[in-house]
Short mmCIF file of C-alpha atoms in Angstrom, two decimals:
data_model
loop_
_atom_site.label_atom_id
_atom_site.label_comp_id
_atom_site.label_asym_id
_atom_site.label_seq_id
_atom_site.Cartn_x
_atom_site.Cartn_y
_atom_site.Cartn_z
CA HIS A 1 -15.27 -40.99 -56.70
CA GLY A 2 -16.09 -37.66 -58.27
CA GLY A 3 -17.56 -36.66 -61.65
CA GLN A 4 -17.48 -38.52 -64.94
CA LYS A 5 -15.59 -35.97 -66.99
CA THR A 6 -12.24 -37.00 -68.51
CA VAL A 7 -9.43 -34.73 -69.67
CA LYS A 8 -6.30 -35.77 -71.48
CA VAL A 9 -2.86 -34.28 -70.99
CA GLY A 10 -1.35 -33.30 -74.35
CA GLU A 11 -4.63 -31.76 -75.57
CA GLU A 12 -5.61 -28.11 -75.12
CA PRO A 13 -5.31 -26.51 -72.67
CA PHE A 14 -2.96 -29.11 -71.07
CA THR A 15 -0.21 -29.31 -73.63
CA GLY A 16 2.94 -29.15 -71.54
CA LYS A 17 5.06 -32.06 -70.22
CA ASP A 18 5.86 -30.92 -66.69
CA SER A 19 4.45 -30.87 -63.17
CA GLU A 20 2.70 -27.54 -63.75
CA THR A 21 0.70 -28.95 -66.64
CA LEU A 22 -0.28 -32.06 -64.75
CA GLN A 23 -1.38 -29.98 -61.75
CA HIS A 24 -3.39 -27.69 -63.96
CA ALA A 25 -5.28 -30.68 -65.38
CA VAL A 26 -5.97 -32.19 -61.89
CA ASP A 27 -7.02 -28.83 -60.42
CA SER A 28 -9.32 -28.02 -63.32
CA LEU A 29 -11.24 -31.26 -62.84
CA SER A 30 -11.34 -30.68 -59.08
CA TYR A 31 -13.07 -27.37 -59.62
CA GLU A 32 -15.68 -29.15 -61.78
CA GLY A 33 -16.46 -31.81 -59.18
CA GLY A 34 -13.95 -34.53 -60.12
CA GLY A 35 -13.27 -36.96 -62.96
CA THR A 36 -10.28 -38.62 -64.62
CA VAL A 37 -7.02 -37.18 -65.87
CA GLU A 38 -5.41 -39.34 -68.56
CA VAL A 39 -1.64 -38.96 -68.88
CA PRO A 40 -0.30 -40.54 -72.10
CA ALA A 41 3.11 -42.09 -72.69
CA GLY A 42 5.98 -39.68 -72.41
CA THR A 43 8.46 -38.18 -69.91
CA TYR A 44 7.17 -35.46 -67.64
CA GLU A 45 9.77 -33.35 -65.83
CA MET A 46 8.71 -32.71 -62.21
CA GLN A 47 9.78 -29.53 -60.48
CA ASP A 48 7.33 -30.12 -57.64
CA ALA A 49 4.92 -32.82 -56.46
CA LEU A 50 1.74 -33.53 -58.33
CA TYR A 51 -0.87 -32.94 -55.60
CA LEU A 52 -3.92 -35.16 -55.50
CA ARG A 53 -7.36 -33.64 -55.27
CA SER A 54 -10.46 -35.29 -53.83
CA GLY A 55 -12.57 -37.03 -56.45
CA VAL A 56 -9.92 -36.88 -59.19
CA ASP A 57 -8.38 -40.09 -60.60
CA ILE A 58 -5.05 -39.97 -62.42
CA THR A 59 -4.18 -42.74 -64.91
CA GLY A 60 -1.29 -43.26 -67.20
CA ALA A 61 -0.18 -45.67 -69.91
CA GLY A 62 2.03 -47.83 -67.73
CA ARG A 63 5.83 -47.81 -67.75
CA GLU A 64 5.87 -45.45 -70.73
CA THR A 65 4.29 -42.65 -68.70
CA ARG A 66 7.29 -41.46 -66.74
CA LEU A 67 7.23 -38.75 -64.09
CA VAL A 68 10.86 -37.82 -63.41
CA ARG A 69 12.18 -35.61 -60.66
CA GLN A 70 14.33 -32.69 -61.82
CA PRO A 71 17.75 -32.67 -60.18
CA GLY A 72 19.17 -29.82 -58.13
CA ARG A 73 21.58 -28.95 -55.36
CA ALA A 74 21.43 -28.17 -51.62
CA VAL A 75 21.44 -24.50 -50.48
CA GLU A 76 22.52 -23.54 -47.01
CA LEU A 77 20.53 -21.23 -44.77
CA ALA A 78 22.07 -17.84 -43.95
CA GLU A 79 19.98 -17.17 -40.84
CA VAL A 80 18.14 -19.14 -38.20
CA ALA A 81 14.61 -20.04 -39.37
CA GLY A 82 11.96 -20.31 -36.68
CA TYR A 83 9.27 -22.91 -36.05
CA GLY A 84 5.91 -21.77 -37.54
CA HIS A 85 7.51 -19.35 -39.96
CA TYR A 86 7.00 -19.46 -43.74
CA GLU A 87 10.22 -17.72 -44.70
CA VAL A 88 13.85 -18.87 -44.78
CA VAL A 89 16.90 -16.79 -45.71
CA VAL A 90 19.42 -18.64 -47.85
CA GLN A 91 23.07 -18.10 -48.96
CA ASP A 92 22.52 -18.79 -52.63
CA PRO A 93 18.95 -17.71 -53.70
CA GLU A 94 19.87 -18.06 -57.42
CA ALA A 95 19.58 -21.86 -57.06
CA LEU A 96 15.96 -21.67 -55.96
CA GLU A 97 12.88 -20.48 -57.90
CA PRO A 98 9.15 -20.11 -57.17
CA GLY A 99 7.30 -23.32 -58.05
CA MET A 100 10.07 -25.62 -56.83
CA GLY A 101 9.32 -28.28 -54.30
CA VAL A 102 11.83 -28.32 -51.41
CA PHE A 103 12.84 -30.21 -48.31
CA ILE A 104 14.22 -28.30 -45.34
CA THR A 105 16.28 -29.96 -42.56
CA ASP A 106 19.44 -29.77 -40.52
CA ASP A 107 21.87 -32.17 -38.88
CA VAL A 108 19.56 -32.91 -35.93
CA ALA A 109 16.07 -32.73 -37.45
CA SER A 110 14.38 -36.02 -38.45
CA GLY A 111 10.96 -37.44 -39.01
CA PHE A 112 8.12 -34.97 -38.59
CA GLN A 113 10.58 -32.17 -37.60
CA THR A 114 11.59 -31.81 -41.24
CA THR A 115 9.59 -29.68 -43.63
CA THR A 116 8.45 -30.08 -47.22
CA GLY A 117 6.68 -27.48 -49.29
CA THR A 118 6.63 -25.37 -52.41
CA ILE A 119 8.46 -22.07 -52.94
CA MET A 120 5.69 -19.46 -53.53
CA HIS A 121 7.79 -16.28 -53.74
CA LYS A 122 11.36 -15.05 -53.62
CA LYS A 123 12.54 -11.62 -52.47
CA GLY A 124 16.25 -10.94 -52.20
CA ASP A 125 17.82 -13.73 -50.12
CA SER A 126 14.47 -14.84 -48.71
CA ILE A 127 12.24 -17.60 -50.05
CA PHE A 128 8.63 -18.00 -48.92
CA LEU A 129 6.88 -21.35 -48.64
CA ASP A 130 3.32 -22.57 -48.76
CA GLU A 131 3.85 -24.68 -45.62
CA MET A 132 5.05 -23.55 -42.18
CA LEU A 133 8.32 -24.77 -40.83
CA ASN A 134 7.97 -27.73 -38.47
CA ALA A 135 11.10 -26.92 -36.39
CA GLU A 136 13.73 -24.27 -35.85
CA TYR A 137 16.65 -24.67 -38.33
CA ASP A 138 20.03 -23.23 -37.45
CA PRO A 139 22.93 -22.70 -39.83
CA GLY A 140 25.17 -23.74 -36.95
CA ARG A 141 23.57 -27.18 -37.27
CA GLY A 142 23.92 -27.39 -41.00
CA ALA A 143 20.46 -26.09 -41.91
CA ARG A 144 19.78 -26.42 -45.62
CA VAL A 145 17.17 -26.44 -48.35
CA LEU A 146 17.17 -29.31 -50.85
CA PRO A 147 15.23 -29.63 -54.16
CA LEU A 148 13.63 -32.80 -52.93
CA PHE A 149 9.86 -33.55 -52.94
CA PRO A 150 7.37 -36.35 -53.49
CA LEU A 151 6.50 -37.06 -57.09
CA ILE A 152 2.90 -37.70 -56.04
CA CYS A 153 1.48 -36.11 -52.88
CA GLY A 154 -1.91 -36.33 -51.18
CA GLU A 155 -2.67 -33.96 -48.32
CA TYR A 156 -6.24 -34.07 -46.95
CA ALA A 157 -7.35 -35.81 -50.10
CA GLU A 158 -10.20 -38.36 -50.33
CA ASN A 159 -11.79 -40.71 -52.85
CA CYS A 160 -9.16 -40.62 -55.57
CA SER A 161 -6.68 -42.91 -57.30
CA VAL A 162 -3.33 -43.08 -59.12
CA SER A 163 -2.78 -45.87 -61.69
CA ASN A 164 -0.34 -46.96 -64.33
CA LEU A 165 2.40 -44.39 -63.80
CA ASN A 166 6.17 -44.86 -63.70
CA LEU A 167 7.73 -42.58 -61.07
CA ASN A 168 11.50 -42.13 -61.10
CA GLY A 169 13.27 -40.14 -58.37
CA ARG A 170 16.70 -39.73 -60.03
CA ALA A 171 18.41 -40.55 -56.77
CA THR A 172 21.95 -39.29 -56.33
CA ASP A 173 24.18 -39.13 -53.24
CA GLU A 174 21.93 -36.42 -51.81
CA GLU A 175 20.13 -36.60 -48.46
CA LEU A 176 17.41 -39.23 -47.91
CA MET A 177 13.84 -38.41 -46.86
CA ASP A 178 12.85 -40.79 -44.08
CA GLY A 179 9.18 -41.11 -45.09
CA CYS A 180 7.57 -39.00 -42.38
CA ARG A 181 7.39 -35.91 -44.61
CA GLY A 182 7.99 -37.30 -48.05
CA ALA A 183 8.46 -40.27 -50.36
CA GLY A 184 8.08 -41.09 -54.03
CA VAL A 185 4.34 -41.26 -53.28
CA TYR A 186 3.43 -39.55 -50.07
CA LEU A 187 -0.02 -39.34 -48.43
CA THR A 188 -0.94 -37.67 -45.16
CA CYS A 189 -4.31 -37.14 -43.48
CA SER A 190 -5.95 -38.70 -46.59
CA HIS A 191 -8.65 -41.33 -46.95
CA ARG A 192 -9.88 -43.92 -49.44
CA ILE A 193 -7.10 -43.68 -52.03
CA ASN A 194 -6.03 -46.44 -54.39
CA LEU A 195 -2.54 -46.76 -55.88
CA VAL A 196 -2.72 -49.40 -58.62
CA GLY A 197 -0.15 -50.57 -61.14
CA ILE A 198 2.42 -47.89 -60.36
CA GLU A 199 6.21 -48.23 -60.47
CA VAL A 200 8.40 -46.26 -58.07
CA SER A 201 12.17 -46.52 -58.46
CA ASP A 202 15.39 -44.67 -57.78
CA TYR A 203 13.94 -42.35 -55.14
CA PRO A 204 16.20 -40.87 -52.48
CA GLY A 205 14.06 -42.18 -49.65
CA ASP A 206 11.00 -44.38 -49.27
CA ALA A 207 9.05 -45.38 -52.39
CA VAL A 208 5.56 -45.12 -50.86
CA SER A 209 4.70 -43.65 -47.48
CA PHE A 210 1.36 -42.80 -45.94
CA GLN A 211 0.92 -41.15 -42.56
CA HIS A 212 -2.29 -40.54 -40.55
CA CYS A 213 -4.45 -42.15 -43.28
CA THR A 214 -7.35 -44.58 -43.57
CA ASP A 215 -8.40 -47.03 -46.29
CA ILE A 216 -5.30 -46.78 -48.52
CA ALA A 217 -4.72 -49.57 -51.04
CA VAL A 218 -1.45 -50.29 -52.88
CA GLU A 219 -2.01 -53.07 -55.42
CA GLY A 220 -0.25 -54.58 -58.43
CA SER A 221 2.67 -52.18 -58.12
CA HIS A 222 6.47 -52.47 -58.49
CA VAL A 223 8.59 -50.50 -55.97
CA HIS A 224 12.22 -51.21 -56.36
CA SER A 225 15.76 -49.80 -56.23
CA ASN A 226 14.86 -46.92 -53.90
CA ARG A 227 17.38 -45.78 -51.31
CA GLY A 228 14.96 -45.98 -48.41
CA ARG A 229 12.07 -48.41 -47.68
CA GLY A 230 9.68 -49.92 -50.13
CA ILE A 231 6.29 -49.22 -48.39
CA HIS A 232 6.16 -47.26 -45.16
CA VAL A 233 2.76 -47.57 -43.41
CA GLY A 234 3.08 -44.61 -41.07
CA SER A 235 1.78 -43.09 -37.90
CA GLY A 236 -1.71 -44.22 -36.94
CA SER A 237 -2.81 -45.40 -40.40
CA VAL A 238 -5.77 -47.80 -40.37
CA ARG A 239 -7.40 -50.35 -42.71
CA HIS A 240 -4.77 -50.54 -45.47
CA ILE A 241 -4.34 -53.14 -48.16
CA LEU A 242 -0.97 -54.05 -49.71
CA ARG A 243 -1.59 -56.74 -52.35
CA ASN A 244 0.14 -58.31 -55.35
CA ASN A 245 3.11 -55.90 -55.25
CA ASN A 246 6.74 -56.59 -56.14
CA ILE A 247 8.80 -54.92 -53.41
CA CYS A 248 12.47 -55.53 -54.07
CA GLU A 249 16.03 -54.23 -53.84
CA ASN A 250 15.16 -51.20 -51.70
CA GLY A 251 17.83 -49.86 -49.28
CA SER A 252 16.00 -50.58 -46.05
CA GLU A 253 12.84 -52.51 -45.08
CA GLY A 254 10.59 -53.84 -47.79
CA VAL A 255 7.48 -53.04 -45.74
CA LEU A 256 7.58 -51.03 -42.51
CA PHE A 257 4.59 -50.85 -40.19
CA ALA A 258 5.37 -47.85 -37.97
CA LEU A 259 3.72 -46.52 -34.84
CA ARG A 260 0.09 -47.58 -34.44
CA ALA A 261 -0.44 -48.61 -38.02
CA THR A 262 -3.20 -51.20 -37.58
CA HIS A 263 -5.67 -53.57 -39.32
CA SER A 264 -3.87 -54.22 -42.62
CA LEU A 265 -4.12 -56.91 -45.23
CA CYS A 266 -0.60 -57.64 -46.56
CA GLU A 267 -1.22 -60.31 -49.15
CA ALA A 268 0.47 -62.01 -52.15
CA ASN A 269 3.43 -59.70 -52.33
CA GLN A 270 6.95 -60.48 -53.50
CA VAL A 271 9.21 -59.04 -50.80
CA GLN A 272 12.79 -59.72 -51.76
CA LYS A 273 16.40 -58.52 -51.67
CA ASN A 274 15.66 -55.53 -49.48
CA GLY A 275 18.38 -53.94 -47.32
CA ALA A 276 16.83 -54.72 -43.92
CA ALA A 277 13.88 -56.85 -42.78
CA GLY A 278 11.45 -57.94 -45.45
CA ILE A 279 8.48 -56.93 -43.28
CA SER A 280 8.94 -55.07 -40.00
CA VAL A 281 6.11 -54.57 -37.47
CA GLY A 282 6.50 -52.00 -34.67
CA GLU A 283 5.04 -50.36 -31.58
CA GLN A 284 1.25 -50.53 -31.28
CA SER A 285 1.10 -51.82 -34.82
CA THR A 286 -1.53 -54.50 -34.28
CA ASN A 287 -4.17 -56.66 -36.02
CA HIS A 288 -2.38 -57.31 -39.33
CA MET A 289 -3.24 -60.15 -41.63
CA ILE A 290 0.05 -61.10 -43.35
CA ARG A 291 -0.87 -63.78 -45.88
CA SER A 292 0.52 -65.63 -48.90
CA ASN A 293 3.63 -63.51 -49.40
CA GLU A 294 6.94 -64.68 -50.85
CA ILE A 295 9.57 -63.27 -48.50
CA HIS A 296 13.11 -64.09 -49.47
CA SER A 297 16.71 -63.00 -49.79
CA ASN A 298 16.29 -59.95 -47.59
CA ARG A 299 19.35 -58.69 -45.74
CA GLY A 300 17.54 -58.85 -42.38
CA PRO A 301 14.87 -61.28 -41.06
CA GLY A 302 12.04 -62.06 -43.42
CA LEU A 303 9.47 -60.94 -40.81
CA LEU A 304 10.43 -58.92 -37.74
CA PHE A 305 8.17 -57.99 -34.83
CA ARG A 306 10.20 -55.31 -33.12
CA ASP A 307 10.70 -55.25 -29.34
CA ALA A 308 7.70 -53.81 -27.53
CA ARG A 309 8.43 -50.61 -25.56
CA CYS A 310 4.93 -50.38 -24.01
CA HIS A 311 2.58 -52.14 -26.42
CA GLY A 312 4.03 -54.15 -29.26
CA GLY A 313 2.77 -55.34 -32.63
CA ASN A 314 0.25 -57.76 -31.08
CA SER A 315 -2.75 -59.66 -32.43
CA CYS A 316 -1.50 -60.54 -35.92
CA VAL A 317 -2.13 -63.58 -38.12
CA VAL A 318 0.78 -64.81 -40.30
CA HIS A 319 -0.67 -67.38 -42.76
CA GLY A 320 0.59 -69.19 -45.80
CA ASN A 321 3.80 -67.26 -46.41
CA ALA A 322 6.98 -68.67 -47.85
CA PHE A 323 10.28 -67.73 -46.14
CA ARG A 324 13.63 -68.49 -47.70
CA ARG A 325 17.20 -67.28 -47.56
CA ASN A 326 16.71 -64.19 -45.41
CA CYS A 327 19.23 -62.75 -42.94
CA SER A 328 21.97 -62.47 -45.50
CA GLY A 329 23.36 -59.46 -43.59
CA PHE A 330 22.03 -59.73 -40.04
CA GLY A 331 19.30 -61.41 -37.96
CA GLU A 332 18.95 -64.68 -36.23
CA ALA A 333 16.08 -66.34 -38.15
CA ASP A 334 13.59 -65.96 -40.98
CA VAL A 335 10.95 -64.88 -38.37
CA VAL A 336 11.97 -62.88 -35.26
CA VAL A 337 9.48 -62.03 -32.55
CA GLY A 338 10.88 -59.35 -30.27
CA ALA A 339 10.55 -59.03 -26.53
CA GLY A 340 7.10 -58.45 -25.09
CA VAL A 341 5.01 -59.18 -28.22
CA ARG A 342 1.75 -61.07 -27.65
CA ASP A 343 -1.02 -62.92 -29.43
CA LEU A 344 0.45 -64.01 -32.75
CA LEU A 345 -0.74 -66.92 -34.82
CA PHE A 346 1.73 -68.47 -37.36
CA ARG A 347 -0.32 -70.92 -39.45
CA ARG A 348 0.57 -72.95 -42.49
CA ASN A 349 3.70 -71.08 -43.42
CA PHE A 350 6.53 -72.64 -45.43
CA PHE A 351 10.19 -72.33 -44.37
CA TYR A 352 12.85 -73.45 -46.84
CA SER A 353 16.20 -74.29 -45.33
CA ASP A 354 19.32 -72.73 -46.78
CA LEU A 355 21.94 -75.31 -47.71
CA SER A 356 24.65 -72.91 -46.43
CA THR A 357 23.00 -72.84 -43.00
CA ALA A 358 23.54 -75.44 -40.33
CA PRO A 359 20.58 -77.89 -40.25
CA GLU A 360 19.95 -77.08 -36.60
CA ALA A 361 19.61 -73.32 -37.27
CA ALA A 362 16.32 -71.86 -36.04
CA ALA A 363 13.61 -70.93 -38.52
CA ALA A 364 12.11 -68.60 -35.95
CA ARG A 365 13.23 -66.87 -32.73
CA VAL A 366 10.81 -65.69 -30.07
CA ALA A 367 12.31 -63.38 -27.45
CA ASP A 368 11.50 -63.33 -23.74
CA GLY A 369 8.52 -61.54 -22.26
CA GLY A 370 5.89 -62.48 -24.86
CA ALA A 371 2.70 -64.47 -24.46
CA ARG A 372 0.42 -66.64 -26.61
CA ILE A 373 2.64 -67.10 -29.66
CA TYR A 374 1.08 -69.98 -31.63
CA PHE A 375 2.77 -72.04 -34.36
CA PHE A 376 0.32 -74.39 -36.05
CA ASP A 377 0.72 -76.60 -39.13
CA ASN A 378 3.87 -74.92 -40.48
CA THR A 379 6.51 -76.79 -42.47
CA ILE A 380 10.24 -76.55 -42.97
CA ALA A 381 11.83 -78.25 -46.00
CA ASP A 382 8.53 -80.14 -46.49
CA GLN A 383 8.59 -81.51 -42.94
CA PRO A 384 6.50 -80.34 -39.97
CA LEU A 385 7.99 -77.36 -38.17
CA SER A 386 8.63 -78.41 -34.52
CA ALA A 387 10.04 -77.01 -31.35
CA GLU A 388 13.59 -77.82 -32.42
CA HIS A 389 13.27 -75.25 -35.22
CA VAL A 390 11.99 -72.39 -32.99
CA GLN A 391 14.22 -70.66 -30.45
CA ASP A 392 11.72 -69.98 -27.62
CA GLU A 393 13.53 -67.81 -25.08
CA GLY A 394 10.64 -67.26 -22.66
CA GLY A 395 8.46 -70.28 -23.05
CA SER A 396 5.69 -68.35 -24.77
CA VAL A 397 5.28 -70.61 -27.82
CA ALA A 398 2.37 -73.04 -28.09
CA TRP A 399 1.93 -75.66 -30.80
CA ASP A 400 -1.82 -76.12 -31.11
CA GLU A 401 -4.31 -73.95 -32.92
CA PRO A 402 -5.95 -71.52 -30.50
CA ALA A 403 -9.73 -71.79 -29.99
CA GLN A 404 -9.95 -68.06 -30.73
CA GLY A 405 -7.28 -66.58 -32.97
CA PRO A 406 -6.42 -62.89 -33.22
CA GLU A 407 -8.84 -60.65 -35.08
CA ALA A 408 -6.80 -59.35 -37.94
CA GLY A 409 -7.18 -57.40 -41.20
CA PRO A 410 -9.27 -54.40 -42.33
CA ASP A 411 -12.57 -56.13 -41.64
CA ALA A 412 -11.61 -56.61 -38.00
CA ALA A 413 -11.36 -52.85 -37.45
CA GLY A 414 -14.15 -51.55 -35.22
CA THR A 415 -16.08 -48.37 -35.83
CA ASP A 416 -13.68 -46.52 -33.50
CA ALA A 417 -10.44 -47.92 -34.95
CA ALA A 418 -9.44 -44.48 -36.28
CA ARG A 419 -10.55 -42.44 -33.26
CA HIS A 420 -6.93 -41.35 -32.64
CA LEU A 421 -7.03 -39.63 -36.07
CA GLY A 422 -10.26 -37.81 -35.32
CA VAL A 423 -12.17 -39.60 -38.09
CA ASP A 424 -14.83 -42.37 -38.22
CA LEU A 425 -16.11 -41.35 -34.78
CA PRO A 426 -19.58 -42.84 -34.27
CA PRO A 427 -22.22 -40.46 -32.87
CA ARG A 428 -22.15 -42.10 -29.43
CA TRP A 429 -18.61 -40.72 -28.91
CA ARG A 430 -19.83 -37.16 -28.84
CA ASP A 431 -21.99 -35.67 -26.14
CA ALA A 432 -24.30 -32.70 -26.47
CA GLY A 433 -21.39 -30.37 -25.98
CA GLY A 434 -19.45 -31.88 -28.89
CA GLU A 435 -16.63 -33.31 -26.82
CA VAL A 436 -15.07 -36.63 -27.64
#
């Protein structure tokens, strides 16, 4: 990481208890080459995200260091706002002030089409942002500005950490952020960042989301009671570690591996009582090591490999996990492998039958169109798991250990694993003209 200097919030010149004070401390250390910002116990009212800076570590005193989102209300747009613009005209400018973090959307925008940013200036009915609009927003489609923002945000940040903070989103019935542009902790285009011993709760969206990132670690943290997902590993992220976390009672998936999120270690987590699948693996989301997790009482399947559209969540190892009492709301089995998924190894997992379920109910379901799905040395109710416990729709399940299992986890990532993000490109990928 960066320099060795340490500053403490609460001491001159960082004596406030709000997002502006915290940002001042982080930015001051960044200018000096890095270091550590200590945030003592107390409640810090957040009007905008605390933005990470490369080489600066932020550490609190645990649950007693609370970063709390200030509430607000939605404001409708008065005019059409264009893609690439930095200005929106609103109907009630009095509800918005410079320095506020905001979320801009309409009834059809979703994902990366929404916009997050900070109000930099206000003039009449116009507000001016520090980020360009990612779509066109039309009042005829319900275009609106909401005082909604990540509590911690990393954009193009490297080599830093956040530890021992309690982040509370003060969720109400307002709109949810879907994780592509924001979450309780949101990272994008960032690298080598550790989130350790944090708590994220009551956020109107996902608790933790990282998009287009490499080498992110979330360890020893408690993400619970958020209205969206627990941890959202987003578009193209590579070499991530999720370990020793308690991920529970979130409104949707406990852990979501989205498009082309690859080469993770998901280990020793408690994934329980979430509103959809415990862990969900999606399109091109390959080479995960899912090991030694307790996955139980989720509303959907404990582990879901979603149907492949072109290239599914292939080449994963699922080892030593305990599955129990999942599918309380929907789903056919504790483990569901969707259509067209290939090269999965399920080894030494433990399935615990639910007394309310018929004894012949499947522990796992494997859809048609897959290949090389291996179940080896698993148990159900302390007995060997056998073909009668797995619904094999396409005949793709084998019961021996493969001679060569899938290469999974961060260490299996090659030197070009993040080439799609434009990082970690070895010299041989570039010719004399600089083209990839």
